[in-house]
């Protein structure tokens, strides 16, 4: 071992900064929190290159006098707490006095601020740890923090930043998230010359959801409001059977602080499990209010998580609030027994039957292992016996019985077809007679921007109509108009993640899933025979494009064993 040394402040500051400032969105988050803590009514965010070149946050909050402005960059300098006991009752978003020093350590900062009392406002120019200049300026009450060249002195960090579009996407997501908690304030976001978000003050969360997501989302939500003892849950949550195919639209707030929380999320998903189709999850905006002393916000470096003194209580509170909201929706007075009544009301699709057969290789089926491909000339003597539970197709074969999931099977068949069309680049197109109008949230609009070419290649042509409105002008022939619109919106969500490695495959898989027959659909014998035949023509017929199995097999030998037949009875 080398000898131990105490790191010089230039290095230790950078290490500490790493805890707070990971990427542009962390800077935006800390600065917006400061503006909110300073009681600002208007918060304006400007960015260049996804925040990598420049982030400027301007507010009309309480501002600072010269002395405080200079102090604010010192580590652990804060106006928000002063005694140890204060940590048990934190009402502000910030409290550690770490954000400004951390941001300052890894960028070039210009702070302009005025508390409206002092004659001269203050401007401070910094570069890393060095103060370059302190100036008297004229400035209205409020604060502007401009952060340039993030990580200019930390190339290792800079290397890990993603594309402008990706960094911007995270910032849009964060601002959407936080602005939902403060509908009474104005938030705006400008990227380069483009205004991406502009939310003037509104009177309620409902209106803020409308501003950000439009009418279509609001229509799928029900209001939640439940109070018990000292806790209260408010917000909006999916009205079954509405839901979405992933959990990305589940936003939680504790005392108006945006948080990620396993307990809240777990409770939400547990209660919805009985009310939504198998692959759907609730969309939810859940605001939990608790006494400040019952929540520890000092548990996560970026304050993104909290700890509850009684998590069981919090869990129950969420469950009860959703139950109550559902009952209210259906006009049902009595609270218990909830589940049976509600399930009947919402006509829940039947549960997936528990697998009665053993799947070799624990669910991971190799096509070859299960179904050694018949040699070319040999006809696979399969015969469709019928449909089971309007969900499965039962097929007999020399060596046993096959049970096919009709949706997954059709999905695989369509996927191969679409792939063929896609390779030939001949997606049939249909002009929309009446352009199909819809509204996009800021993050959906971004997704459209980055995926437009791909979507156009697949036959979806969209035109901007100003503001958040867009029109679908052309779509693939295989869809009805309304269906095309829904699928298009779904694709936008699917392709939001920049990381998705093969977007094209994903797009085709989604199209296949959306157009395939569903579980619960009655199929004629001809249809089943056609489907089985088409399926066995595909190369990979044991897994659907999403990787779910298509077929289970009951071996003839197993049947014989179970029925105590000698194997060669015939
Ligand atoms: P914290 O928010 O944890 O107190 P920060 O480093 O973020 O720590 O900020 C330090 C102090 O600077 C804050 O406590 C506050 O007094 C002051 N400050 C920072 N930003 C603003 C702002 N936008 N308006 C007014 N005061 C601010
Ligand atoms: Mg702060």
CSV table of C-alpha atoms in Angstrom, one decimal, residues 317-488:
chain,number,residue,atom,x,y,z
A,317,UNK,CA,-53.0,4.1,2.2
A,318,UNK,CA,-52.3,3.7,-1.5
A,319,UNK,CA,-54.3,0.5,-1.8
A,320,UNK,CA,-57.3,2.1,-0.1
A,321,UNK,CA,-57.2,5.3,-2.1
A,322,UNK,CA,-57.3,3.4,-5.4
A,323,UNK,CA,-60.1,1.1,-4.1
A,324,UNK,CA,-62.1,4.0,-3.1
A,325,UNK,CA,-61.6,5.8,-6.4
A,326,UNK,CA,-62.7,2.7,-8.3
A,327,UNK,CA,-65.8,2.3,-6.2
A,328,UNK,CA,-66.7,5.9,-6.8
A,329,UNK,CA,-66.2,5.5,-10.5
A,330,UNK,CA,-68.7,2.7,-10.6
A,331,UNK,CA,-71.1,4.3,-8.2
A,332,UNK,CA,-70.7,1.6,-5.7
A,333,UNK,CA,-71.2,2.7,-2.1
A,334,UNK,CA,-70.2,-0.2,0.0
A,335,UNK,CA,-66.5,-0.7,0.5
A,336,UNK,CA,-66.1,-4.4,1.1
A,337,UNK,CA,-65.8,-6.9,-0.4
A,338,UNK,CA,-64.3,-4.8,-3.1
A,339,UNK,CA,-62.4,-7.1,-5.3
A,340,UNK,CA,-65.1,-9.5,-6.5
A,341,UNK,CA,-67.6,-6.7,-7.2
A,342,UNK,CA,-65.1,-4.6,-9.0
A,343,UNK,CA,-63.7,-7.4,-11.1
A,344,UNK,CA,-67.2,-8.2,-12.3
A,345,UNK,CA,-67.8,-4.6,-13.1
A,346,UNK,CA,-64.7,-4.2,-15.1
A,347,UNK,CA,-65.0,-7.5,-16.8
A,348,UNK,CA,-61.4,-8.6,-16.2
A,349,UNK,CA,-59.9,-11.0,-18.6
A,350,UNK,CA,-59.4,-14.4,-17.1
A,351,UNK,CA,-56.1,-15.1,-15.4
A,352,UNK,CA,-53.5,-17.0,-17.3
A,353,UNK,CA,-54.1,-20.6,-16.4
A,354,UNK,CA,-51.3,-22.0,-14.3
A,355,UNK,CA,-49.1,-24.2,-16.6
A,356,UNK,CA,-50.4,-27.7,-16.3
A,357,UNK,CA,-47.5,-29.1,-18.3
A,358,UNK,CA,-43.9,-29.1,-17.7
A,359,UNK,CA,-41.9,-27.0,-20.2
A,360,UNK,CA,-38.5,-28.5,-20.8
A,361,UNK,CA,-35.7,-26.1,-20.0
A,362,UNK,CA,-37.7,-24.0,-17.6
A,363,UNK,CA,-39.7,-21.9,-20.1
A,364,UNK,CA,-36.7,-21.4,-22.4
A,365,UNK,CA,-37.7,-23.6,-25.2
A,366,UNK,CA,-35.4,-24.4,-28.1
A,367,UNK,CA,-37.3,-24.9,-31.2
A,368,UNK,CA,-35.2,-27.8,-32.3
A,369,UNK,CA,-35.4,-29.5,-29.0
A,370,UNK,CA,-39.2,-29.4,-28.9
A,371,UNK,CA,-39.9,-29.9,-32.5
A,372,UNK,CA,-37.2,-31.5,-34.5
A,373,UNK,CA,-37.9,-29.9,-37.9
A,374,UNK,CA,-39.4,-32.4,-40.3
A,375,UNK,CA,-37.3,-33.3,-43.2
A,376,UNK,CA,-38.4,-31.5,-46.3
A,377,UNK,CA,-40.3,-34.3,-48.0
A,378,UNK,CA,-41.8,-35.6,-44.8
A,379,UNK,CA,-45.2,-34.0,-44.1
A,380,UNK,CA,-45.6,-33.0,-40.5
A,381,UNK,CA,-48.8,-34.8,-39.8
A,382,UNK,CA,-50.4,-32.2,-37.6
A,383,UNK,CA,-54.1,-31.9,-37.2
A,384,UNK,CA,-56.0,-29.1,-35.5
A,385,UNK,CA,-58.3,-30.6,-32.9
A,386,UNK,CA,-60.0,-27.4,-31.8
A,387,UNK,CA,-59.9,-24.3,-29.7
A,388,UNK,CA,-59.5,-24.3,-25.9
A,389,UNK,CA,-60.9,-21.4,-23.8
A,390,UNK,CA,-61.0,-19.3,-27.0
A,391,UNK,CA,-57.3,-18.7,-26.3
A,392,UNK,CA,-55.4,-21.8,-27.3
A,393,UNK,CA,-55.3,-24.0,-30.3
A,394,UNK,CA,-54.9,-27.7,-29.6
A,395,UNK,CA,-53.1,-29.7,-32.3
A,396,UNK,CA,-52.4,-33.4,-32.4
A,397,UNK,CA,-49.3,-34.9,-33.7
A,398,UNK,CA,-47.8,-38.3,-33.9
A,399,UNK,CA,-45.6,-37.7,-30.9
A,400,UNK,CA,-48.0,-35.8,-28.7
A,401,UNK,CA,-50.4,-32.9,-28.2
A,402,UNK,CA,-49.4,-29.3,-28.9
A,403,UNK,CA,-51.1,-26.4,-27.3
A,404,UNK,CA,-50.5,-23.1,-29.1
A,405,UNK,CA,-51.2,-19.7,-27.7
A,406,UNK,CA,-53.2,-18.1,-30.6
A,407,UNK,CA,-52.1,-14.6,-29.9
A,408,UNK,CA,-48.4,-15.4,-29.7
A,409,UNK,CA,-48.6,-17.7,-32.7
A,410,UNK,CA,-50.2,-15.0,-34.8
A,411,UNK,CA,-47.8,-12.4,-33.6
A,412,UNK,CA,-44.9,-14.6,-34.8
A,413,UNK,CA,-46.5,-15.1,-38.2
A,414,UNK,CA,-47.3,-11.4,-38.7
A,415,UNK,CA,-43.8,-10.4,-37.5
A,416,UNK,CA,-42.2,-12.5,-40.2
A,417,UNK,CA,-44.6,-11.1,-42.8
A,418,UNK,CA,-43.9,-7.5,-41.7
A,419,UNK,CA,-40.2,-8.2,-41.8
A,420,UNK,CA,-40.5,-9.3,-45.3
A,421,UNK,CA,-42.5,-6.2,-46.3
A,422,UNK,CA,-40.0,-4.0,-44.5
A,423,UNK,CA,-37.0,-5.6,-46.3
A,424,UNK,CA,-38.6,-4.8,-49.6
A,425,UNK,CA,-39.6,-1.4,-48.4
A,426,UNK,CA,-43.1,-1.7,-49.8
A,427,UNK,CA,-45.3,-0.8,-46.8
A,428,UNK,CA,-48.7,-0.2,-48.3
A,429,UNK,CA,-49.8,3.3,-47.5
A,430,UNK,CA,-53.2,4.7,-47.0
A,431,UNK,CA,-54.0,8.4,-47.1
A,432,UNK,CA,-56.1,9.5,-44.2
A,433,UNK,CA,-59.2,11.1,-45.8
A,434,UNK,CA,-59.7,13.3,-42.8
A,435,UNK,CA,-56.3,13.9,-41.2
A,436,UNK,CA,-56.3,12.2,-37.8
A,437,UNK,CA,-55.5,14.8,-35.2
A,438,UNK,CA,-53.9,14.2,-31.9
A,439,UNK,CA,-51.8,15.9,-29.2
A,440,UNK,CA,-48.4,14.9,-28.1
A,441,UNK,CA,-46.7,15.5,-24.8
A,442,UNK,CA,-43.3,17.2,-25.0
A,443,UNK,CA,-41.5,14.0,-24.6
A,444,UNK,CA,-43.7,12.2,-27.2
A,445,UNK,CA,-42.9,15.1,-29.6
A,446,UNK,CA,-39.2,14.5,-29.0
A,447,UNK,CA,-39.6,10.8,-29.6
A,448,UNK,CA,-41.3,11.7,-32.9
A,449,UNK,CA,-38.5,13.9,-33.8
A,450,UNK,CA,-35.8,11.3,-33.3
A,451,UNK,CA,-37.8,8.4,-34.9
A,452,UNK,CA,-39.5,10.2,-37.7
A,453,UNK,CA,-37.5,8.6,-40.5
A,454,UNK,CA,-38.1,5.1,-39.2
A,455,UNK,CA,-41.8,5.7,-38.7
A,456,UNK,CA,-42.1,7.1,-42.2
A,457,UNK,CA,-40.4,4.1,-43.6
A,458,UNK,CA,-43.0,2.0,-41.9
A,459,UNK,CA,-45.7,4.0,-43.5
A,460,UNK,CA,-46.6,6.5,-40.8
A,461,UNK,CA,-46.4,10.1,-42.1
A,462,UNK,CA,-47.2,12.9,-39.6
A,463,UNK,CA,-47.3,16.6,-39.9
A,464,UNK,CA,-47.0,19.2,-37.2
A,465,UNK,CA,-50.0,21.4,-36.9
A,466,UNK,CA,-48.6,24.0,-34.5
A,467,UNK,CA,-48.4,23.8,-30.7
A,468,UNK,CA,-48.8,20.3,-29.4
A,469,UNK,CA,-51.1,19.3,-32.3
A,470,UNK,CA,-50.1,16.8,-35.0
A,471,UNK,CA,-51.9,15.1,-37.8
A,472,UNK,CA,-51.4,11.6,-39.1
A,473,UNK,CA,-51.6,11.9,-42.9
A,474,UNK,CA,-50.6,8.5,-44.0
A,475,UNK,CA,-50.5,5.1,-42.4
A,476,UNK,CA,-50.0,1.4,-43.4
A,477,UNK,CA,-52.9,-0.2,-45.2
A,478,UNK,CA,-53.2,-3.0,-42.7
A,479,UNK,CA,-54.9,-0.7,-40.2
A,480,UNK,CA,-58.2,1.1,-39.7
A,481,UNK,CA,-57.8,4.8,-39.1
A,482,UNK,CA,-58.5,5.0,-35.4
A,483,UNK,CA,-56.4,1.9,-34.9
A,484,UNK,CA,-53.5,3.4,-36.8
A,485,UNK,CA,-53.5,6.5,-34.6
A,486,UNK,CA,-53.4,4.4,-31.4
A,487,UNK,CA,-50.7,2.2,-32.8
A,488,UNK,CA,-48.7,5.2,-33.8
